[in-house]
Amino acid sequence: MTAHRRTARALTLGAATTAATSAYLAPALPYAALATLYVTAVLAWFARSYYRAHHRTLAEEAWEEAYVLGEQPAPLNPCCALADHSEGEAHGRRCTNLFHRFTSDLANEPWSST
């Protein structure tokens, strides 16, 4: 179990608890019920993003294990989190595209001009 999954489970539990609270408050305090429904939606959204990070971590670990064993696994899509956030312009050290993995190490050197 990764830290992402543990956090996602806690957020899911929080979302379920606030949803139950909203159902309890709905007849007597409808505005409070709307507020707790908003909190439920936010917690569920965060839980979804943490579950996605958990699955990405597992996929990266499986890719790295296959690479270490001598296989030539295809890069994941997107190849790394940094490429996903920079629209492919930058790549991190954990990039699953080998060309970008090696060139990102060169670009991070202090004497590099890139």
PDB file of N, CA and C in Angstrom:
ATOM      1  N   MET A   1       0.845  -1.170   0.000  1.00  0.00           N
ATOM      2  CA  MET A   1       0.000   0.000   0.000  1.00  0.00           C
ATOM      3  C   MET A   1       0.895   1.239   0.000  1.00  0.00           C
ATOM      4  N   THR A   2       0.638   2.123  -0.922  1.00  0.00           N
ATOM      5  CA  THR A   2       1.408   3.358  -0.989  1.00  0.00           C
ATOM      6  C   THR A   2       0.769   4.410  -0.083  1.00  0.00           C
ATOM      7  N   ALA A   3       1.518   5.474   0.162  1.00  0.00           N
ATOM      8  CA  ALA A   3       0.982   6.576   0.966  1.00  0.00           C
ATOM      9  C   ALA A   3      -0.205   7.225   0.261  1.00  0.00           C
ATOM     10  N   HIS A   4      -0.176   7.227  -1.070  1.00  0.00           N
ATOM     11  CA  HIS A   4      -1.298   7.799  -1.819  1.00  0.00           C
ATOM     12  C   HIS A   4      -2.582   7.013  -1.558  1.00  0.00           C
ATOM     13  N   ARG A   5      -2.480   5.699  -1.527  1.00  0.00           N
ATOM     14  CA  ARG A   5      -3.679   4.885  -1.310  1.00  0.00           C
ATOM     15  C   ARG A   5      -4.215   5.062   0.102  1.00  0.00           C
ATOM     16  N   ARG A   6      -3.303   5.148   1.063  1.00  0.00           N
ATOM     17  CA  ARG A   6      -3.724   5.347   2.450  1.00  0.00           C
ATOM     18  C   ARG A   6      -4.462   6.683   2.594  1.00  0.00           C
ATOM     19  N   THR A   7      -3.929   7.723   1.980  1.00  0.00           N
ATOM     20  CA  THR A   7      -4.583   9.030   2.028  1.00  0.00           C
ATOM     21  C   THR A   7      -5.914   9.001   1.296  1.00  0.00           C
ATOM     22  N   ALA A   8      -5.961   8.317   0.154  1.00  0.00           N
ATOM     23  CA  ALA A   8      -7.207   8.229  -0.610  1.00  0.00           C
ATOM     24  C   ALA A   8      -8.289   7.509   0.184  1.00  0.00           C
ATOM     25  N   ARG A   9      -7.921   6.480   0.900  1.00  0.00           N
ATOM     26  CA  ARG A   9      -8.910   5.770   1.719  1.00  0.00           C
ATOM     27  C   ARG A   9      -9.440   6.664   2.834  1.00  0.00           C
ATOM     28  N   ALA A  10      -8.550   7.432   3.460  1.00  0.00           N
ATOM     29  CA  ALA A  10      -8.994   8.347   4.515  1.00  0.00           C
ATOM     30  C   ALA A  10      -9.919   9.421   3.944  1.00  0.00           C
ATOM     31  N   LEU A  11      -9.590   9.939   2.769  1.00  0.00           N
ATOM     32  CA  LEU A  11     -10.447  10.943   2.138  1.00  0.00           C
ATOM     33  C   LEU A  11     -11.793  10.353   1.732  1.00  0.00           C
ATOM     34  N   THR A  12     -11.802   9.117   1.263  1.00  0.00           N
ATOM     35  CA  THR A  12     -13.060   8.460   0.909  1.00  0.00           C
ATOM     36  C   THR A  12     -13.928   8.261   2.146  1.00  0.00           C
ATOM     37  N   LEU A  13     -13.311   7.871   3.247  1.00  0.00           N
ATOM     38  CA  LEU A  13     -14.053   7.732   4.500  1.00  0.00           C
ATOM     39  C   LEU A  13     -14.623   9.079   4.939  1.00  0.00           C
ATOM     40  N   GLY A  14     -13.821  10.138   4.806  1.00  0.00           N
ATOM     41  CA  GLY A  14     -14.312  11.475   5.144  1.00  0.00           C
ATOM     42  C   GLY A  14     -15.466  11.902   4.258  1.00  0.00           C
ATOM     43  N   ALA A  15     -15.388  11.583   2.970  1.00  0.00           N
ATOM     44  CA  ALA A  15     -16.473  11.927   2.046  1.00  0.00           C
ATOM     45  C   ALA A  15     -17.745  11.169   2.402  1.00  0.00           C
ATOM     46  N   ALA A  16     -17.615   9.902   2.749  1.00  0.00           N
ATOM     47  CA  ALA A  16     -18.796   9.117   3.133  1.00  0.00           C
ATOM     48  C   ALA A  16     -19.412   9.651   4.425  1.00  0.00           C
ATOM     49  N   THR A  17     -18.563  10.048   5.358  1.00  0.00           N
ATOM     50  CA  THR A  17     -19.060  10.588   6.622  1.00  0.00           C
ATOM     51  C   THR A  17     -19.789  11.910   6.408  1.00  0.00           C
ATOM     52  N   THR A  18     -19.221  12.786   5.598  1.00  0.00           N
ATOM     53  CA  THR A  18     -19.894  14.067   5.353  1.00  0.00           C
ATOM     54  C   THR A  18     -21.167  13.883   4.528  1.00  0.00           C
ATOM     55  N   ALA A  19     -21.209  12.879   3.659  1.00  0.00           N
ATOM     56  CA  ALA A  19     -22.446  12.599   2.919  1.00  0.00           C
ATOM     57  C   ALA A  19     -23.539  12.127   3.873  1.00  0.00           C
ATOM     58  N   ALA A  20     -23.178  11.283   4.828  1.00  0.00           N
ATOM     59  CA  ALA A  20     -24.160  10.838   5.822  1.00  0.00           C
ATOM     60  C   ALA A  20     -24.613  12.004   6.696  1.00  0.00           C
ATOM     61  N   THR A  21     -23.686  12.881   7.045  1.00  0.00           N
ATOM     62  CA  THR A  21     -24.041  14.066   7.822  1.00  0.00           C
ATOM     63  C   THR A  21     -24.994  14.958   7.043  1.00  0.00           C
ATOM     64  N   SER A  22     -24.744  15.099   5.763  1.00  0.00           N
ATOM     65  CA  SER A  22     -25.623  15.905   4.916  1.00  0.00           C
ATOM     66  C   SER A  22     -27.030  15.322   4.862  1.00  0.00           C
ATOM     67  N   ALA A  23     -27.126  14.013   4.753  1.00  0.00           N
ATOM     68  CA  ALA A  23     -28.443  13.368   4.733  1.00  0.00           C
ATOM     69  C   ALA A  23     -29.165  13.556   6.065  1.00  0.00           C
ATOM     70  N   TYR A  24     -28.413  13.549   7.149  1.00  0.00           N
ATOM     71  CA  TYR A  24     -29.012  13.745   8.472  1.00  0.00           C
ATOM     72  C   TYR A  24     -29.491  15.184   8.652  1.00  0.00           C
ATOM     73  N   LEU A  25     -28.725  16.152   8.131  1.00  0.00           N
ATOM     74  CA  LEU A  25     -29.056  17.565   8.309  1.00  0.00           C
ATOM     75  C   LEU A  25     -30.097  18.083   7.326  1.00  0.00           C
ATOM     76  N   ALA A  26     -30.337  17.369   6.249  1.00  0.00           N
ATOM     77  CA  ALA A  26     -31.199  17.876   5.169  1.00  0.00           C
ATOM     78  C   ALA A  26     -32.596  18.298   5.624  1.00  0.00           C
ATOM     79  N   PRO A  27     -33.313  17.530   6.437  1.00  0.00           N
ATOM     80  CA  PRO A  27     -34.670  17.968   6.803  1.00  0.00           C
ATOM     81  C   PRO A  27     -34.701  19.221   7.680  1.00  0.00           C
ATOM     82  N   ALA A  28     -33.759  19.339   8.597  1.00  0.00           N
ATOM     83  CA  ALA A  28     -33.807  20.442   9.559  1.00  0.00           C
ATOM     84  C   ALA A  28     -33.021  21.672   9.105  1.00  0.00           C
ATOM     85  N   LEU A  29     -31.848  21.462   8.535  1.00  0.00           N
ATOM     86  CA  LEU A  29     -30.962  22.574   8.157  1.00  0.00           C
ATOM     87  C   LEU A  29     -30.503  22.400   6.709  1.00  0.00           C
ATOM     88  N   PRO A  30     -31.314  22.801   5.746  1.00  0.00           N
ATOM     89  CA  PRO A  30     -30.954  22.542   4.347  1.00  0.00           C
ATOM     90  C   PRO A  30     -29.686  23.269   3.890  1.00  0.00           C
ATOM     91  N   TYR A  31     -29.429  24.470   4.421  1.00  0.00           N
ATOM     92  CA  TYR A  31     -28.217  25.182   4.001  1.00  0.00           C
ATOM     93  C   TYR A  31     -26.959  24.505   4.542  1.00  0.00           C
ATOM     94  N   ALA A  32     -27.041  23.981   5.751  1.00  0.00           N
ATOM     95  CA  ALA A  32     -25.917  23.224   6.301  1.00  0.00           C
ATOM     96  C   ALA A  32     -25.712  21.937   5.510  1.00  0.00           C
ATOM     97  N   ALA A  33     -26.812  21.350   5.054  1.00  0.00           N
ATOM     98  CA  ALA A  33     -26.707  20.136   4.241  1.00  0.00           C
ATOM     99  C   ALA A  33     -26.020  20.436   2.914  1.00  0.00           C
ATOM    100  N   LEU A  34     -26.325  21.596   2.322  1.00  0.00           N
ATOM    101  CA  LEU A  34     -25.651  21.983   1.074  1.00  0.00           C
ATOM    102  C   LEU A  34     -24.156  22.194   1.295  1.00  0.00           C
ATOM    103  N   ALA A  35     -23.806  22.794   2.422  1.00  0.00           N
ATOM    104  CA  ALA A  35     -22.388  23.011   2.727  1.00  0.00           C
ATOM    105  C   ALA A  35     -21.657  21.680   2.895  1.00  0.00           C
ATOM    106  N   THR A  36     -22.288  20.734   3.584  1.00  0.00           N
ATOM    107  CA  THR A  36     -21.627  19.440   3.760  1.00  0.00           C
ATOM    108  C   THR A  36     -21.579  18.656   2.450  1.00  0.00           C
ATOM    109  N   LEU A  37     -22.549  18.864   1.572  1.00  0.00           N
ATOM    110  CA  LEU A  37     -22.469  18.235   0.245  1.00  0.00           C
ATOM    111  C   LEU A  37     -21.295  18.791  -0.552  1.00  0.00           C
ATOM    112  N   TYR A  38     -21.035  20.080  -0.409  1.00  0.00           N
ATOM    113  CA  TYR A  38     -19.877  20.680  -1.071  1.00  0.00           C
ATOM    114  C   TYR A  38     -18.586  20.064  -0.528  1.00  0.00           C
ATOM    115  N   VAL A  39     -18.500  19.926   0.777  1.00  0.00           N
ATOM    116  CA  VAL A  39     -17.314  19.305   1.387  1.00  0.00           C
ATOM    117  C   VAL A  39     -17.173  17.864   0.908  1.00  0.00           C
ATOM    118  N   THR A  40     -18.284  17.160   0.774  1.00  0.00           N
ATOM    119  CA  THR A  40     -18.263  15.785   0.268  1.00  0.00           C
ATOM    120  C   THR A  40     -17.679  15.735  -1.137  1.00  0.00           C
ATOM    121  N   ALA A  41     -18.116  16.657  -1.989  1.00  0.00           N
ATOM    122  CA  ALA A  41     -17.618  16.681  -3.370  1.00  0.00           C
ATOM    123  C   ALA A  41     -16.122  16.971  -3.417  1.00  0.00           C
ATOM    124  N   VAL A  42     -15.667  17.898  -2.593  1.00  0.00           N
ATOM    125  CA  VAL A  42     -14.236  18.230  -2.572  1.00  0.00           C
ATOM    126  C   VAL A  42     -13.420  17.040  -2.073  1.00  0.00           C
ATOM    127  N   LEU A  43     -13.865  16.403  -1.015  1.00  0.00           N
ATOM    128  CA  LEU A  43     -13.140  15.238  -0.492  1.00  0.00           C
ATOM    129  C   LEU A  43     -13.113  14.096  -1.504  1.00  0.00           C
ATOM    130  N   ALA A  44     -14.221  13.882  -2.199  1.00  0.00           N
ATOM    131  CA  ALA A  44     -14.257  12.823  -3.216  1.00  0.00           C
ATOM    132  C   ALA A  44     -13.317  13.148  -4.373  1.00  0.00           C
ATOM    133  N   TRP A  45     -13.232  14.414  -4.741  1.00  0.00           N
ATOM    134  CA  TRP A  45     -12.335  14.816  -5.825  1.00  0.00           C
ATOM    135  C   TRP A  45     -10.874  14.585  -5.421  1.00  0.00           C
ATOM    136  N   PHE A  46     -10.526  14.969  -4.190  1.00  0.00           N
ATOM    137  CA  PHE A  46      -9.165  14.729  -3.712  1.00  0.00           C
ATOM    138  C   PHE A  46      -8.871  13.237  -3.626  1.00  0.00           C
ATOM    139  N   ALA A  47      -9.829  12.448  -3.169  1.00  0.00           N
ATOM    140  CA  ALA A  47      -9.632  10.994  -3.084  1.00  0.00           C
ATOM    141  C   ALA A  47      -9.365  10.415  -4.461  1.00  0.00           C
ATOM    142  N   ARG A  48     -10.100  10.883  -5.461  1.00  0.00           N
ATOM    143  CA  ARG A  48      -9.898  10.397  -6.831  1.00  0.00           C
ATOM    144  C   ARG A  48      -8.490  10.716  -7.327  1.00  0.00           C
ATOM    145  N   SER A  49      -8.008  11.920  -7.037  1.00  0.00           N
ATOM    146  CA  SER A  49      -6.663  12.274  -7.495  1.00  0.00           C
ATOM    147  C   SER A  49      -5.602  11.452  -6.765  1.00  0.00           C
ATOM    148  N   TYR A  50      -5.820  11.145  -5.491  1.00  0.00           N
ATOM    149  CA  TYR A  50      -4.863  10.315  -4.767  1.00  0.00           C
ATOM    150  C   TYR A  50      -4.900   8.867  -5.246  1.00  0.00           C
ATOM    151  N   TYR A  51      -6.076   8.356  -5.588  1.00  0.00           N
ATOM    152  CA  TYR A  51      -6.146   7.010  -6.172  1.00  0.00           C
ATOM    153  C   TYR A  51      -5.418   6.977  -7.517  1.00  0.00           C
ATOM    154  N   ARG A  52      -5.553   8.041  -8.306  1.00  0.00           N
ATOM    155  CA  ARG A  52      -4.851   8.111  -9.587  1.00  0.00           C
ATOM    156  C   ARG A  52      -3.335   8.118  -9.367  1.00  0.00           C
ATOM    157  N   ALA A  53      -2.863   8.870  -8.368  1.00  0.00           N
ATOM    158  CA  ALA A  53      -1.431   8.892  -8.066  1.00  0.00           C
ATOM    159  C   ALA A  53      -0.954   7.522  -7.591  1.00  0.00           C
ATOM    160  N   HIS A  54      -1.778   6.821  -6.833  1.00  0.00           N
ATOM    161  CA  HIS A  54      -1.431   5.469  -6.382  1.00  0.00           C
ATOM    162  C   HIS A  54      -1.253   4.532  -7.576  1.00  0.00           C
ATOM    163  N   HIS A  55      -2.201   4.567  -8.513  1.00  0.00           N
ATOM    164  CA  HIS A  55      -2.106   3.690  -9.686  1.00  0.00           C
ATOM    165  C   HIS A  55      -0.906   4.063 -10.555  1.00  0.00           C
ATOM    166  N   ARG A  56      -0.593   5.342 -10.649  1.00  0.00           N
ATOM    167  CA  ARG A  56       0.573   5.770 -11.425  1.00  0.00           C
ATOM    168  C   ARG A  56       1.859   5.264 -10.762  1.00  0.00           C
ATOM    169  N   THR A  57       1.927   5.323  -9.444  1.00  0.00           N
ATOM    170  CA  THR A  57       3.103   4.827  -8.727  1.00  0.00           C
ATOM    171  C   THR A  57       3.289   3.335  -8.960  1.00  0.00           C
ATOM    172  N   LEU A  58       2.206   2.574  -8.913  1.00  0.00           N
ATOM    173  CA  LEU A  58       2.302   1.134  -9.173  1.00  0.00           C
ATOM    174  C   LEU A  58       2.753   0.861 -10.605  1.00  0.00           C
ATOM    175  N   ALA A  59       2.249   1.626 -11.566  1.00  0.00           N
ATOM    176  CA  ALA A  59       2.647   1.439 -12.963  1.00  0.00           C
ATOM    177  C   ALA A  59       4.118   1.788 -13.159  1.00  0.00           C
ATOM    178  N   GLU A  60       4.593   2.860 -12.509  1.00  0.00           N
ATOM    179  CA  GLU A  60       6.010   3.222 -12.612  1.00  0.00           C
ATOM    180  C   GLU A  60       6.897   2.157 -11.984  1.00  0.00           C
ATOM    181  N   GLU A  61       6.474   1.593 -10.861  1.00  0.00           N
ATOM    182  CA  GLU A  61       7.262   0.536 -10.226  1.00  0.00           C
ATOM    183  C   GLU A  61       7.323  -0.709 -11.102  1.00  0.00           C
ATOM    184  N   ALA A  62       6.211  -1.074 -11.731  1.00  0.00           N
ATOM    185  CA  ALA A  62       6.202  -2.236 -12.627  1.00  0.00           C
ATOM    186  C   ALA A  62       7.080  -1.975 -13.842  1.00  0.00           C
ATOM    187  N   TRP A  63       7.041  -0.743 -14.379  1.00  0.00           N
ATOM    188  CA  TRP A  63       7.880  -0.393 -15.524  1.00  0.00           C
ATOM    189  C   TRP A  63       9.352  -0.470 -15.128  1.00  0.00           C
ATOM    190  N   GLU A  64       9.693   0.080 -13.976  1.00  0.00           N
ATOM    191  CA  GLU A  64      11.083   0.079 -13.511  1.00  0.00           C
ATOM    192  C   GLU A  64      11.577  -1.347 -13.269  1.00  0.00           C
ATOM    193  N   GLU A  65      10.731  -2.192 -12.714  1.00  0.00           N
ATOM    194  CA  GLU A  65      11.109  -3.584 -12.478  1.00  0.00           C
ATOM    195  C   GLU A  65      11.375  -4.306 -13.797  1.00  0.00           C
ATOM    196  N   ALA A  66      10.523  -4.090 -14.785  1.00  0.00           N
ATOM    197  CA  ALA A  66      10.735  -4.718 -16.096  1.00  0.00           C
ATOM    198  C   ALA A  66      12.009  -4.196 -16.744  1.00  0.00           C
ATOM    199  N   TYR A  67      12.290  -2.909 -16.587  1.00  0.00           N
ATOM    200  CA  TYR A  67      13.502  -2.319 -17.174  1.00  0.00           C
ATOM    201  C   TYR A  67      14.753  -2.884 -16.508  1.00  0.00           C
ATOM    202  N   VAL A  68      14.728  -3.026 -15.203  1.00  0.00           N
ATOM    203  CA  VAL A  68      15.885  -3.553 -14.478  1.00  0.00           C
ATOM    204  C   VAL A  68      16.135  -5.011 -14.849  1.00  0.00           C
ATOM    205  N   LEU A  69      15.081  -5.763 -15.145  1.00  0.00           N
ATOM    206  CA  LEU A  69      15.227  -7.166 -15.520  1.00  0.00           C
ATOM    207  C   LEU A  69      15.691  -7.349 -16.966  1.00  0.00           C
ATOM    208  N   GLY A  70      15.917  -6.259 -17.683  1.00  0.00           N
ATOM    209  CA  GLY A  70      16.462  -6.350 -19.027  1.00  0.00           C
ATOM    210  C   GLY A  70      15.443  -6.270 -20.141  1.00  0.00           C
ATOM    211  N   GLU A  71      14.191  -6.129 -19.823  1.00  0.00           N
ATOM    212  CA  GLU A  71      13.177  -5.993 -20.865  1.00  0.00           C
ATOM    213  C   GLU A  71      13.207  -4.567 -21.418  1.00  0.00           C
ATOM    214  N   GLN A  72      12.528  -4.363 -22.517  1.00  0.00           N
ATOM    215  CA  GLN A  72      12.405  -3.031 -23.109  1.00  0.00           C
ATOM    216  C   GLN A  72      10.934  -2.608 -23.054  1.00  0.00           C
ATOM    217  N   PRO A  73      10.446  -2.216 -21.871  1.00  0.00           N
ATOM    218  CA  PRO A  73       9.026  -1.862 -21.772  1.00  0.00           C
ATOM    219  C   PRO A  73       8.733  -0.552 -22.497  1.00  0.00           C
ATOM    220  N   ALA A  74       7.532  -0.462 -23.030  1.00  0.00           N
ATOM    221  CA  ALA A  74       7.117   0.774 -23.695  1.00  0.00           C
ATOM    222  C   ALA A  74       6.910   1.861 -22.640  1.00  0.00           C
ATOM    223  N   PRO A  75       7.172   3.119 -22.995  1.00  0.00           N
ATOM    224  CA  PRO A  75       6.956   4.204 -22.034  1.00  0.00           C
ATOM    225  C   PRO A  75       5.484   4.311 -21.643  1.00  0.00           C
ATOM    226  N   LEU A  76       5.266   4.744 -20.426  1.00  0.00           N
ATOM    227  CA  LEU A  76       3.900   4.979 -19.973  1.00  0.00           C
ATOM    228  C   LEU A  76       3.356   6.235 -20.654  1.00  0.00           C
ATOM    229  N   ASN A  77       2.067   6.415 -20.589  1.00  0.00           N
ATOM    230  CA  ASN A  77       1.459   7.609 -21.184  1.00  0.00           C
ATOM    231  C   ASN A  77       0.706   8.366 -20.101  1.00  0.00           C
ATOM    232  N   PRO A  78       1.130   9.540 -19.703  1.00  0.00           N
ATOM    233  CA  PRO A  78       2.305  10.289 -20.116  1.00  0.00           C
ATOM    234  C   PRO A  78       3.563   9.658 -19.528  1.00  0.00           C
ATOM    235  N   CYS A  79       4.695   9.975 -20.127  1.00  0.00           N
ATOM    236  CA  CYS A  79       5.929   9.298 -19.729  1.00  0.00           C
ATOM    237  C   CYS A  79       6.366   9.659 -18.310  1.00  0.00           C
ATOM    238  N   CYS A  80       6.038  10.854 -17.835  1.00  0.00           N
ATOM    239  CA  CYS A  80       6.345  11.240 -16.462  1.00  0.00           C
ATOM    240  C   CYS A  80       5.408  12.365 -16.038  1.00  0.00           C
ATOM    241  N   ALA A  81       5.335  12.598 -14.739  1.00  0.00           N
ATOM    242  CA  ALA A  81       4.421  13.619 -14.223  1.00  0.00           C
ATOM    243  C   ALA A  81       4.843  15.013 -14.663  1.00  0.00           C
ATOM    244  N   LEU A  82       6.139  15.252 -14.746  1.00  0.00           N
ATOM    245  CA  LEU A  82       6.610  16.571 -15.162  1.00  0.00           C
ATOM    246  C   LEU A  82       6.236  16.850 -16.611  1.00  0.00           C
ATOM    247  N   ALA A  83       6.310  15.854 -17.462  1.00  0.00           N
ATOM    248  CA  ALA A  83       5.916  16.037 -18.864  1.00  0.00           C
ATOM    249  C   ALA A  83       4.424  16.289 -18.979  1.00  0.00           C
ATOM    250  N   ASP A  84       3.650  15.672 -18.110  1.00  0.00           N
ATOM    251  CA  ASP A  84       2.201  15.881 -18.129  1.00  0.00           C
ATOM    252  C   ASP A  84       1.858  17.318 -17.764  1.00  0.00           C
ATOM    253  N   HIS A  85       2.563  17.882 -16.795  1.00  0.00           N
ATOM    254  CA  HIS A  85       2.262  19.238 -16.345  1.00  0.00           C
ATOM    255  C   HIS A  85       2.910  20.313 -17.205  1.00  0.00           C
ATOM    256  N   SER A  86       3.963  19.969 -17.939  1.00  0.00           N
ATOM    257  CA  SER A  86       4.639  20.960 -18.786  1.00  0.00           C
ATOM    258  C   SER A  86       4.311  20.779 -20.260  1.00  0.00           C
ATOM    259  N   GLU A  87       3.300  19.970 -20.567  1.00  0.00           N
ATOM    260  CA  GLU A  87       2.884  19.702 -21.947  1.00  0.00           C
ATOM    261  C   GLU A  87       4.025  19.126 -22.787  1.00  0.00           C
ATOM    262  N   GLY A  88       4.855  18.280 -22.180  1.00  0.00           N
ATOM    263  CA  GLY A  88       5.913  17.584 -22.893  1.00  0.00           C
ATOM    264  C   GLY A  88       7.208  18.351 -23.053  1.00  0.00           C
ATOM    265  N   GLU A  89       7.297  19.551 -22.501  1.00  0.00           N
ATOM    266  CA  GLU A  89       8.500  20.367 -22.665  1.00  0.00           C
ATOM    267  C   GLU A  89       9.617  19.968 -21.704  1.00  0.00           C
ATOM    268  N   ALA A  90       9.281  19.440 -20.544  1.00  0.00           N
ATOM    269  CA  ALA A  90      10.287  19.066 -19.552  1.00  0.00           C
ATOM    270  C   ALA A  90      10.013  17.639 -19.088  1.00  0.00           C
ATOM    271  N   HIS A  91      11.069  16.973 -18.663  1.00  0.00           N
ATOM    272  CA  HIS A  91      10.948  15.588 -18.205  1.00  0.00           C
ATOM    273  C   HIS A  91      11.755  15.409 -16.931  1.00  0.00           C
ATOM    274  N   GLY A  92      11.288  14.520 -16.062  1.00  0.00           N
ATOM    275  CA  GLY A  92      11.941  14.284 -14.784  1.00  0.00           C
ATOM    276  C   GLY A  92      12.865  13.082 -14.814  1.00  0.00           C
ATOM    277  N   ARG A  93      13.515  12.833 -13.698  1.00  0.00           N
ATOM    278  CA  ARG A  93      14.449  11.713 -13.588  1.00  0.00           C
ATOM    279  C   ARG A  93      13.741  10.368 -13.585  1.00  0.00           C
ATOM    280  N   ARG A  94      12.455  10.331 -13.269  1.00  0.00           N
ATOM    281  CA  ARG A  94      11.693   9.073 -13.264  1.00  0.00           C
ATOM    282  C   ARG A  94      10.926   8.879 -14.560  1.00  0.00           C
ATOM    283  N   CYS A  95      11.291   9.597 -15.602  1.00  0.00           N
ATOM    284  CA  CYS A  95      10.610   9.502 -16.892  1.00  0.00           C
ATOM    285  C   CYS A  95      10.757   8.080 -17.434  1.00  0.00           C
ATOM    286  N   THR A  96       9.676   7.537 -18.001  1.00  0.00           N
ATOM    287  CA  THR A  96       9.719   6.177 -18.532  1.00  0.00           C
ATOM    288  C   THR A  96      10.145   6.138 -19.993  1.00  0.00           C
ATOM    289  N   ASN A  97      10.362   7.287 -20.598  1.00  0.00           N
ATOM    290  CA  ASN A  97      10.933   7.358 -21.938  1.00  0.00           C
ATOM    291  C   ASN A  97      12.441   7.495 -21.748  1.00  0.00           C
ATOM    292  N   LEU A  98      13.205   6.491 -22.154  1.00  0.00           N
ATOM    293  CA  LEU A  98      14.632   6.440 -21.824  1.00  0.00           C
ATOM    294  C   LEU A  98      15.408   7.622 -22.377  1.00  0.00           C
ATOM    295  N   PHE A  99      15.076   8.078 -23.577  1.00  0.00           N
ATOM    296  CA  PHE A  99      15.786   9.222 -24.146  1.00  0.00           C
ATOM    297  C   PHE A  99      15.614  10.448 -23.257  1.00  0.00           C
ATOM    298  N   HIS A 100      14.399  10.717 -22.844  1.00  0.00           N
ATOM    299  CA  HIS A 100      14.150  11.892 -22.005  1.00  0.00           C
ATOM    300  C   HIS A 100      14.716  11.712 -20.604  1.00  0.00           C
ATOM    301  N   ARG A 101      14.786  10.472 -20.131  1.00  0.00           N
ATOM    302  CA  ARG A 101      15.365  10.227 -18.812  1.00  0.00           C
ATOM    303  C   ARG A 101      16.846  10.596 -18.809  1.00  0.00           C
ATOM    304  N   PHE A 102      17.565  10.185 -19.851  1.00  0.00           N
ATOM    305  CA  PHE A 102      18.994  10.471 -19.901  1.00  0.00           C
ATOM    306  C   PHE A 102      19.267  11.943 -20.186  1.00  0.00           C
ATOM    307  N   THR A 103      18.497  12.553 -21.071  1.00  0.00           N
ATOM    308  CA  THR A 103      18.743  13.962 -21.379  1.00  0.00           C
ATOM    309  C   THR A 103      18.310  14.876 -20.244  1.00  0.00           C
ATOM    310  N   SER A 104      17.341  14.472 -19.422  1.00  0.00           N
ATOM    311  CA  SER A 104      16.960  15.315 -18.281  1.00  0.00           C
ATOM    312  C   SER A 104      18.083  15.333 -17.252  1.00  0.00           C
ATOM    313  N   ASP A 105      18.824  14.229 -17.117  1.00  0.00           N
ATOM    314  CA  ASP A 105      19.971  14.224 -16.214  1.00  0.00           C
ATOM    315  C   ASP A 105      21.051  15.174 -16.709  1.00  0.00           C
ATOM    316  N   LEU A 106      21.245  15.244 -18.020  1.00  0.00           N
ATOM    317  CA  LEU A 106      22.244  16.159 -18.563  1.00  0.00           C
ATOM    318  C   LEU A 106      21.835  17.608 -18.369  1.00  0.00           C
ATOM    319  N   ALA A 107      20.559  17.899 -18.517  1.00  0.00           N
ATOM    320  CA  ALA A 107      20.080  19.274 -18.384  1.00  0.00           C
ATOM    321  C   ALA A 107      20.110  19.748 -16.937  1.00  0.00           C
ATOM    322  N   ASN A 108      20.123  18.831 -15.976  1.00  0.00           N
ATOM    323  CA  ASN A 108      20.132  19.219 -14.568  1.00  0.00           C
ATOM    324  C   ASN A 108      21.536  19.482 -14.039  1.00  0.00           C
ATOM    325  N   GLU A 109      22.550  19.247 -14.853  1.00  0.00           N
ATOM    326  CA  GLU A 109      23.916  19.502 -14.411  1.00  0.00           C
ATOM    327  C   GLU A 109      24.152  21.004 -14.319  1.00  0.00           C
ATOM    328  N   PRO A 110      24.899  21.456 -13.305  1.00  0.00           N
ATOM    329  CA  PRO A 110      25.087  22.904 -13.132  1.00  0.00           C
ATOM    330  C   PRO A 110      25.885  23.554 -14.262  1.00  0.00           C
ATOM    331  N   TRP A 111      26.726  22.790 -14.963  1.00  0.00           N
ATOM    332  CA  TRP A 111      27.533  23.373 -16.026  1.00  0.00           C
ATOM    333  C   TRP A 111      26.835  23.314 -17.380  1.00  0.00           C
ATOM    334  N   SER A 112      25.628  22.774 -17.402  1.00  0.00           N
ATOM    335  CA  SER A 112      24.893  22.649 -18.655  1.00  0.00           C
ATOM    336  C   SER A 112      24.369  24.005 -19.101  1.00  0.00           C
ATOM    337  N   SER A 113      24.338  24.222 -20.413  1.00  0.00           N
ATOM    338  CA  SER A 113      23.841  25.492 -20.944  1.00  0.00           C
ATOM    339  C   SER A 113      22.363  25.427 -21.286  1.00  0.00           C
ATOM    340  N   THR A 114      21.713  24.274 -21.064  1.00  0.00           N
ATOM    341  CA  THR A 114      20.288  24.161 -21.408  1.00  0.00           C
ATOM    342  C   THR A 114      19.406  24.453 -20.233  1.00  0.00           C
TER     343      THR A 114
END
